[in-house]
CSV table of C-alpha atoms and ligand atoms in Angstrom, one decimal:
chain,number,residue,atom,x,y,z
D,247,UNK,CA,18.4,-11.1,-8.0
D,248,UNK,CA,17.0,-7.7,-9.2
D,249,UNK,CA,13.9,-6.6,-7.5
D,250,UNK,CA,12.1,-3.9,-5.4
D,251,UNK,CA,12.7,-3.5,-1.7
D,252,UNK,CA,9.6,-1.5,-0.5
D,253,UNK,CA,6.2,-0.1,-1.3
D,254,UNK,CA,7.0,3.6,-1.5
D,255,UNK,CA,3.9,5.5,-2.4
D,256,UNK,CA,0.5,5.4,-4.1
D,257,UNK,CA,-1.3,7.9,-6.4
D,258,UNK,CA,-5.0,8.2,-7.0
D,259,UNK,CA,-7.3,10.2,-9.4
D,260,UNK,CA,-10.3,11.2,-7.4
D,261,UNK,CA,-13.6,12.7,-8.4
D,262,UNK,CA,-14.2,14.7,-5.2
D,263,UNK,CA,-11.1,15.1,-2.9
D,264,UNK,CA,-13.2,17.0,-0.3
D,265,UNK,CA,-15.0,13.7,0.5
D,266,UNK,CA,-11.7,12.2,1.7
D,267,UNK,CA,-10.9,14.7,4.3
D,268,UNK,CA,-12.5,12.9,7.3
D,269,UNK,CA,-10.7,9.6,6.6
D,270,UNK,CA,-7.3,11.2,5.7
D,271,UNK,CA,-7.1,13.9,8.4
D,272,UNK,CA,-9.6,13.2,11.2
D,273,UNK,CA,-9.1,9.4,11.3
D,274,UNK,CA,-5.6,8.7,10.1
D,275,UNK,CA,-4.0,12.0,11.0
D,276,UNK,CA,-2.0,12.4,7.8
D,277,UNK,CA,-0.4,15.8,7.0
D,278,UNK,CA,-1.3,17.7,3.9
D,279,UNK,CA,1.7,19.2,2.2
D,280,UNK,CA,1.3,22.9,1.9
D,281,UNK,CA,3.4,22.8,-1.3
D,282,UNK,CA,0.8,20.5,-3.1
D,283,UNK,CA,0.1,21.6,-6.6
D,284,UNK,CA,-3.3,23.1,-7.5
D,285,UNK,CA,-6.0,20.4,-7.7
D,286,UNK,CA,-3.8,17.9,-5.9
D,287,UNK,CA,-3.3,16.8,-2.2
D,288,UNK,CA,0.0,15.3,-1.3
D,289,UNK,CA,0.0,13.6,2.1
D,290,UNK,CA,2.8,12.9,4.5
D,291,UNK,CA,3.0,10.2,7.2
D,292,UNK,CA,6.7,10.0,8.0
D,293,UNK,CA,10.1,11.5,6.9
D,294,UNK,CA,9.2,11.1,3.2
D,295,UNK,CA,8.0,14.3,1.4
D,296,UNK,CA,4.8,12.4,0.7
D,297,UNK,CA,3.5,8.9,0.3
D,298,UNK,CA,0.0,9.5,-0.9
D,299,UNK,CA,-1.2,11.7,-3.7
D,300,UNK,CA,-4.8,12.6,-4.7
D,301,UNK,CA,-5.4,14.4,-7.9
D,302,UNK,CA,-8.7,16.0,-8.8
D,303,UNK,CA,-10.2,14.1,-11.8
D,304,UNK,CA,-13.6,13.4,-13.4
D,305,UNK,CA,-13.5,9.8,-12.0
D,306,UNK,CA,-11.9,7.7,-9.4
D,307,UNK,CA,-9.0,5.5,-10.4
D,308,UNK,CA,-5.6,4.2,-9.2
D,309,UNK,CA,-3.1,6.4,-10.9
D,310,UNK,CA,0.1,4.6,-10.0
D,311,UNK,CA,1.8,2.2,-7.6
D,312,UNK,CA,5.2,3.3,-6.5
D,313,UNK,CA,7.8,0.8,-5.5
D,314,UNK,CA,11.3,1.6,-4.3
D,315,UNK,CA,14.9,0.3,-4.5
D,316,UNK,CA,17.7,1.2,-2.1
D,317,UNK,CA,20.8,1.9,-4.3
D,318,UNK,CA,21.6,3.1,-7.8
D,319,UNK,CA,23.1,-0.3,-8.6
D,320,UNK,CA,19.7,-1.9,-7.7
D,321,UNK,CA,17.9,0.7,-9.8
D,322,UNK,CA,20.1,0.1,-12.9
D,323,UNK,CA,19.9,-3.7,-12.4
D,324,UNK,CA,16.1,-3.7,-12.2
D,325,UNK,CA,15.9,-1.5,-15.3
D,326,UNK,CA,18.1,-3.9,-17.2
D,327,UNK,CA,16.2,-6.9,-15.8
D,328,UNK,CA,12.8,-5.5,-16.8
D,329,UNK,CA,14.1,-4.7,-20.3
D,330,UNK,CA,15.5,-8.2,-20.6
D,331,UNK,CA,12.1,-9.6,-19.8
D,332,UNK,CA,10.6,-7.6,-22.6
D,333,UNK,CA,8.7,-5.3,-20.3
D,334,UNK,CA,8.3,-1.8,-21.7
D,335,UNK,CA,10.2,0.2,-19.1
D,336,UNK,CA,11.0,3.9,-19.5
D,337,UNK,CA,12.8,6.4,-17.4
D,338,UNK,CA,10.4,9.0,-16.1
D,339,UNK,CA,10.4,12.7,-17.0
D,340,UNK,CA,11.8,15.4,-14.8
D,341,UNK,CA,8.3,16.6,-14.2
D,342,UNK,CA,7.2,13.2,-12.9
D,343,UNK,CA,10.3,12.9,-10.7
D,344,UNK,CA,9.5,16.3,-9.2
D,345,UNK,CA,5.9,15.4,-8.7
D,346,UNK,CA,6.8,12.2,-6.9
D,347,UNK,CA,9.7,14.0,-5.1
D,348,UNK,CA,12.3,11.2,-5.9
D,349,UNK,CA,15.8,11.3,-7.3
D,350,UNK,CA,15.3,8.6,-10.0
D,351,UNK,CA,12.2,7.0,-11.4
D,352,UNK,CA,11.2,4.4,-14.0
D,353,UNK,CA,7.7,3.5,-15.2
D,354,UNK,CA,6.2,0.4,-16.7
D,355,UNK,CA,2.9,-1.5,-16.7
D,356,UNK,CA,2.2,-4.4,-14.3
D,357,UNK,CA,-0.4,-7.1,-14.5
D,358,UNK,CA,-3.8,-6.0,-16.0
D,359,UNK,CA,-1.9,-2.9,-17.3
D,360,UNK,CA,-1.7,-1.3,-13.9
D,361,UNK,CA,0.7,1.7,-13.9
D,362,UNK,CA,3.8,0.7,-11.9
D,363,UNK,CA,6.8,2.9,-11.0
D,364,UNK,CA,10.1,2.2,-9.2
D,365,UNK,CA,11.9,5.1,-7.5
D,366,UNK,CA,15.3,5.6,-6.0
D,367,UNK,CA,15.9,8.0,-3.0
D,368,UNK,CA,12.6,9.7,-2.1
D,369,UNK,CA,13.2,13.1,-0.7
D,370,UNK,CA,13.3,13.3,3.1
D,371,UNK,CA,12.1,16.4,4.8
D,372,UNK,CA,14.2,18.1,7.5
D,373,UNK,CA,11.0,19.2,9.2
D,374,UNK,CA,9.2,16.6,11.4
D,375,UNK,CA,5.9,15.0,10.2
D,376,UNK,CA,3.1,16.9,11.9
D,377,UNK,CA,0.0,14.7,12.4
D,378,UNK,CA,-3.3,16.4,11.7
D,379,UNK,CA,-4.8,14.7,14.8
D,380,UNK,CA,-3.1,13.7,18.0
D,381,UNK,CA,-1.1,10.4,17.9
D,382,UNK,CA,0.7,8.3,20.5
D,383,UNK,CA,3.2,6.9,18.0
D,384,UNK,CA,4.5,6.9,14.4
D,385,UNK,CA,3.4,5.0,11.4
D,386,UNK,CA,5.3,1.8,10.9
D,387,UNK,CA,7.3,2.5,7.7
D,388,UNK,CA,11.1,2.8,7.3
D,389,UNK,CA,12.7,-0.3,6.0
D,390,UNK,CA,9.2,-2.0,5.8
D,391,UNK,CA,7.9,0.6,3.3
D,392,UNK,CA,4.6,2.5,3.6
D,393,UNK,CA,2.3,-0.5,4.1
D,394,UNK,CA,0.7,-3.0,1.8
D,395,UNK,CA,-1.8,-3.3,-1.0
D,396,UNK,CA,-4.3,-6.0,-2.2
D,397,UNK,CA,-4.8,-6.1,-5.9
D,398,UNK,CA,-7.3,-8.1,-7.8
D,399,UNK,CA,-6.2,-9.6,-11.1
D,400,UNK,CA,-7.9,-11.7,-13.8
D,401,UNK,CA,-5.0,-14.1,-14.2
D,402,UNK,CA,-3.7,-14.4,-10.6
D,403,UNK,CA,-1.0,-17.0,-11.5
D,404,UNK,CA,0.4,-14.6,-14.1
D,405,UNK,CA,0.3,-11.7,-11.6
D,406,UNK,CA,2.1,-13.7,-8.9
D,407,UNK,CA,4.6,-14.7,-11.5
D,408,UNK,CA,5.2,-11.1,-12.4
D,409,UNK,CA,5.7,-10.0,-8.8
D,410,UNK,CA,8.1,-12.9,-8.3
D,411,UNK,CA,10.1,-12.8,-11.5
D,412,UNK,CA,9.9,-9.2,-12.6
D,413,UNK,CA,10.0,-7.6,-9.1
D,414,UNK,CA,11.9,-10.2,-7.2
D,415,UNK,CA,9.3,-10.8,-4.5
D,416,UNK,CA,8.8,-14.0,-2.4
D,417,UNK,CA,5.6,-15.7,-1.5
D,418,UNK,CA,4.7,-15.4,2.2
D,419,UNK,CA,1.5,-17.6,2.3
D,420,UNK,CA,-1.9,-18.2,0.8
D,421,UNK,CA,-5.5,-17.8,2.1
D,422,UNK,CA,-8.4,-19.5,0.3
D,423,UNK,CA,-11.9,-18.7,1.6
D,424,UNK,CA,-15.4,-18.3,0.2
D,425,UNK,CA,-14.8,-17.3,-3.5
D,426,UNK,CA,-11.4,-15.7,-2.8
D,427,UNK,CA,-8.0,-17.1,-3.4
D,428,UNK,CA,-5.2,-14.8,-2.3
D,429,UNK,CA,-1.4,-15.0,-2.5
D,430,UNK,CA,0.7,-12.8,-0.2
D,431,UNK,CA,4.2,-11.7,-1.2
D,432,UNK,CA,7.0,-9.9,0.6
D,433,UNK,CA,10.1,-7.9,-0.5
D,434,UNK,CA,11.3,-6.9,3.0
D,435,UNK,CA,10.5,-8.1,6.5
D,436,UNK,CA,6.9,-6.8,6.3
D,437,UNK,CA,4.8,-10.0,6.0
D,438,UNK,CA,3.4,-8.7,2.7
D,439,UNK,CA,3.8,-5.6,0.6
D,440,UNK,CA,1.3,-6.9,-1.9
D,441,UNK,CA,-1.5,-9.5,-2.0
D,442,UNK,CA,-2.9,-10.8,-5.3
D,443,UNK,CA,-6.5,-12.1,-5.4
D,444,UNK,CA,-9.0,-13.1,-8.0
D,445,UNK,CA,-11.7,-10.5,-8.8
D,446,UNK,CA,-14.2,-10.8,-5.9
D,447,UNK,CA,-16.1,-8.9,-3.2
D,448,UNK,CA,-16.8,-6.1,-5.8
D,449,UNK,CA,-13.2,-5.5,-6.8
D,450,UNK,CA,-12.6,-5.9,-10.6
D,451,UNK,CA,-9.4,-7.1,-12.3
D,452,UNK,CA,-6.7,-4.5,-12.2
D,453,UNK,CA,-8.3,-2.6,-9.3
D,454,UNK,CA,-7.1,-2.0,-5.8
D,455,UNK,CA,-9.1,-3.7,-3.1
D,456,UNK,CA,-7.4,-1.9,-0.2
D,457,UNK,CA,-4.2,-0.4,1.0
D,458,UNK,CA,-3.0,-0.8,4.6
D,459,UNK,CA,-1.3,1.6,6.9
D,460,UNK,CA,0.2,0.3,10.1
D,461,UNK,CA,0.5,2.2,13.5
D,462,UNK,CA,3.4,1.5,15.9
D,463,UNK,CA,1.0,1.9,18.9
D,464,UNK,CA,-2.2,-0.1,19.1
D,465,UNK,CA,-3.8,2.8,20.9
D,466,UNK,CA,-3.7,4.9,17.7
D,467,UNK,CA,-5.7,2.2,16.0
D,468,UNK,CA,-8.1,2.0,18.9
D,469,UNK,CA,-8.7,5.7,19.0
D,470,UNK,CA,-9.1,5.9,15.3
D,471,UNK,CA,-11.7,3.1,15.6
D,472,UNK,CA,-13.6,5.3,18.1
D,473,UNK,CA,-13.5,8.2,15.8
D,474,UNK,CA,-14.8,6.1,12.9
D,475,UNK,CA,-18.0,5.6,15.0
D,476,UNK,CA,-18.2,9.3,16.1
D,477,UNK,CA,-17.7,10.6,12.6
D,478,UNK,CA,-20.0,8.0,10.9
D,479,UNK,CA,-17.3,6.7,8.6
D,480,UNK,CA,-18.5,3.5,6.9
D,481,UNK,CA,-16.7,0.3,7.6
D,482,UNK,CA,-16.1,-2.7,5.4
D,483,UNK,CA,-14.8,-4.9,8.2
D,484,UNK,CA,-15.0,-4.4,11.9
D,485,UNK,CA,-11.9,-4.6,14.2
D,486,UNK,CA,-10.4,-8.1,13.9
D,487,UNK,CA,-7.2,-10.1,13.6
D,488,UNK,CA,-5.8,-11.8,10.5
D,489,UNK,CA,-4.7,-15.4,10.5
D,490,UNK,CA,-1.6,-15.0,8.4
D,491,UNK,CA,0.1,-11.7,9.2
D,492,UNK,CA,-1.5,-11.5,12.7
D,493,UNK,CA,-2.5,-7.9,12.0
D,494,UNK,CA,-5.1,-6.4,14.3
D,495,UNK,CA,-7.0,-3.9,12.1
D,496,UNK,CA,-10.2,-2.5,10.7
D,497,UNK,CA,-11.3,-1.6,7.1
D,498,UNK,CA,-12.9,1.7,6.1
D,499,UNK,CA,-14.8,2.4,2.9
D,500,UNK,CA,-13.4,5.2,0.9
D,501,UNK,CA,-15.3,7.5,-1.5
D,502,UNK,CA,-13.6,5.7,-4.4
D,503,UNK,CA,-15.0,2.3,-3.3
D,504,UNK,CA,-11.8,0.6,-2.3
D,505,UNK,CA,-10.9,0.2,1.4
D,506,UNK,CA,-8.2,1.5,3.7
D,507,UNK,CA,-7.0,-1.0,6.3
D,508,UNK,CA,-5.6,0.5,9.5
D,509,UNK,CA,-3.7,-1.9,11.7
D,510,UNK,CA,-1.2,-2.8,14.3
D,511,UNK,CA,1.2,-5.6,15.0
D,512,UNK,CA,1.8,-7.2,11.6
D,513,UNK,CA,4.1,-10.2,11.5
D,514,UNK,CA,7.6,-9.9,10.0
D,515,UNK,CA,9.6,-12.3,7.9
D,516,UNK,CA,13.3,-11.9,8.7
D,517,UNK,CA,14.5,-15.1,7.0
D,518,UNK,CA,12.6,-16.0,3.9
D,519,UNK,CA,14.6,-19.3,3.4
D,520,UNK,CA,13.5,-20.5,6.9
D,521,UNK,CA,9.9,-19.3,6.5
D,522,UNK,CA,7.2,-22.0,6.0
D,523,UNK,CA,4.7,-21.0,3.3
D,524,UNK,CA,1.3,-22.0,4.8
D,525,UNK,CA,-2.2,-22.2,3.3
D,526,UNK,CA,-5.0,-20.8,5.5
D,527,UNK,CA,-8.7,-21.5,5.2
D,528,UNK,CA,-9.9,-18.2,6.6
D,529,UNK,CA,-8.5,-14.6,6.8
D,530,UNK,CA,-9.5,-13.9,10.4
D,531,UNK,CA,-8.9,-15.4,13.8
D,532,UNK,CA,-11.6,-13.1,15.3
D,533,UNK,CA,-13.6,-10.1,14.4
D,534,UNK,CA,-13.3,-8.6,10.9
D,535,UNK,CA,-17.1,-9.0,10.5
D,536,UNK,CA,-18.5,-7.8,7.1
D,537,UNK,CA,-20.5,-4.6,7.5
D,538,UNK,CA,-23.4,-4.9,5.1
B,272,FE2,FE1,-4.6,-6.0,4.2
């Protein structure tokens, strides 16, 4: 079945990119590309040219969500599949391909009109990723993609249907707690590349609640947690462990209002057919206390 295989990158319009520097560089250790265009910060976290892009704007908004396929056959099959479903998919311009630093790129709108893109063959750099603060290990990316996102949607059933039927994802599990009902979906062994939730906890329909980056060494998460206190970066949730993906993580508030989750040890699903889809009644085993 046609579908995406990874979360590749994210793009944001931001009102004041200078406000992001502490989180991006001092906490997460991302590398700013020296070849970023004027008014834009492209950030690197592994072999890819960049996986995060922040563009100076008059307001904060999610500019695009970039998914990835592995082969030209998958790319063409997905394009045909989306067309067949009546989804208005277009091949991107050379300028957009150059901006995202990918070989091929298609664009379309997802649930709640969110801008989606699917790329083939992101450019890999022959120079090693250079963290902007010391790290013990790498970010967990590669075949698992850059991490995960949690999106809030007005019609969650329609959104889940879109991720399953248009993008070929499979349901990992569900968590229902307080006013939130979340569905988690995977497209590679990472427990989830996207979670779909009803609008809640201040996140409106069509908005990003958070994105997650995963470290391969828990000490990088622990030391980042220390730096959050030292540098007075506001938290949404304290350090804790999730029930479903078993991720140990914490959540920081960003200047745009959404959160960044930074974690370690997320579960992997290597055989979707043998995976039991559970419903959990809470998102946390311990910790993850809401910071008012
Ligand atoms: Fe998360």
